[in-house]
XYZ file of C-alpha atoms in Angstrom:
93
model
C -4.954 9.427 2.916
C -3.940 6.403 4.988
C -1.537 5.282 2.264
C 0.232 8.648 1.975
C 0.265 9.847 5.586
C 3.271 7.706 6.663
C 5.305 9.345 3.881
C 4.930 12.772 5.503
C 5.602 11.748 9.093
C 8.920 13.618 9.170
C 7.150 16.999 9.242
C 7.289 19.091 12.409
C 3.543 19.517 12.801
C 0.657 17.167 12.212
C -1.241 19.930 10.426
C 1.597 20.299 7.886
C 1.526 16.565 7.206
C -2.220 16.486 6.659
C -2.136 19.592 4.439
C 0.600 18.071 2.268
C -1.275 14.775 2.000
C -4.444 16.546 0.852
C -2.393 18.629 -1.603
C -0.975 15.441 -3.135
C -4.451 13.894 -3.256
C -5.826 16.969 -4.998
C -2.978 17.162 -7.526
C -2.396 13.456 -8.206
C -5.915 12.033 -7.847
C -5.895 9.938 -11.035
C -2.337 8.745 -10.398
C -3.262 7.725 -6.845
C -6.348 5.918 -8.109
C -4.232 3.995 -10.611
C -1.664 3.185 -7.898
C -4.376 1.891 -5.566
C -5.956 -0.095 -8.374
C -2.575 -1.665 -9.153
C -1.901 -2.437 -5.498
C -5.291 -4.086 -5.028
C -5.018 -6.091 -8.245
C -1.507 -7.321 -7.383
C -2.747 -8.296 -3.930
C -5.718 -10.215 -5.339
C -3.619 -11.966 -7.989
C -0.965 -13.034 -5.490
C -3.606 -14.232 -3.036
C -5.305 -16.254 -5.780
C -1.972 -17.759 -6.816
C -0.963 -18.661 -3.274
C -4.312 -20.246 -2.460
C -4.231 -22.150 -5.754
C -0.990 -23.768 -4.619
C -2.477 -25.123 -1.385
C -6.043 -25.868 -2.475
C -5.478 -29.624 -2.720
C -4.167 -29.973 0.843
C -6.244 -30.331 3.974
C -6.157 -26.738 5.137
C -7.649 -24.993 8.093
C -7.948 -21.347 9.017
C -4.434 -21.237 10.476
C -2.908 -22.085 7.088
C -4.796 -19.277 5.360
C -3.948 -16.794 8.123
C -0.274 -17.722 7.846
C -0.320 -17.384 4.059
C -2.059 -14.011 4.277
C 0.448 -12.789 6.868
C 3.399 -13.870 4.735
C 1.879 -12.228 1.678
C 1.302 -8.942 3.496
C 4.708 -8.936 5.151
C 6.412 -9.233 1.762
C 4.071 -7.011 -0.255
C 3.483 -4.000 2.001
C 7.132 -2.896 2.330
C 7.431 -2.958 -1.459
C 4.306 -0.811 -1.745
C 5.687 1.782 0.653
C 9.059 1.826 -1.133
C 7.250 2.421 -4.422
C 5.066 5.196 -3.018
C 8.021 6.859 -1.299
C 10.046 6.916 -4.504
C 7.118 8.132 -6.589
C 5.987 10.939 -4.291
C 9.389 12.008 -2.944
C 9.391 15.023 -5.296
C 6.028 16.212 -3.978
C 7.173 15.900 -0.380
C 9.501 18.878 -0.829
C 6.669 21.222 -1.856
């Protein structure tokens, strides 16, 4: 629900937004599960790749926080663009 709710924010009422989100969850439950599985696996693979690049340096927590922030700031907008394009048809229900 937290992934889809920002897509329906343009509705007039909060109740309409929540009803449409639950309708999408009920209709597209396997598709949403596959999307979430893909998002999590891409996130884990990118995190493993980025940490593999800096494993030989003397790193502290600040380096890992910075890497995680950069990874999220580049990955999350792409995720929301993908979800908006995929579920744009259902938004007009």
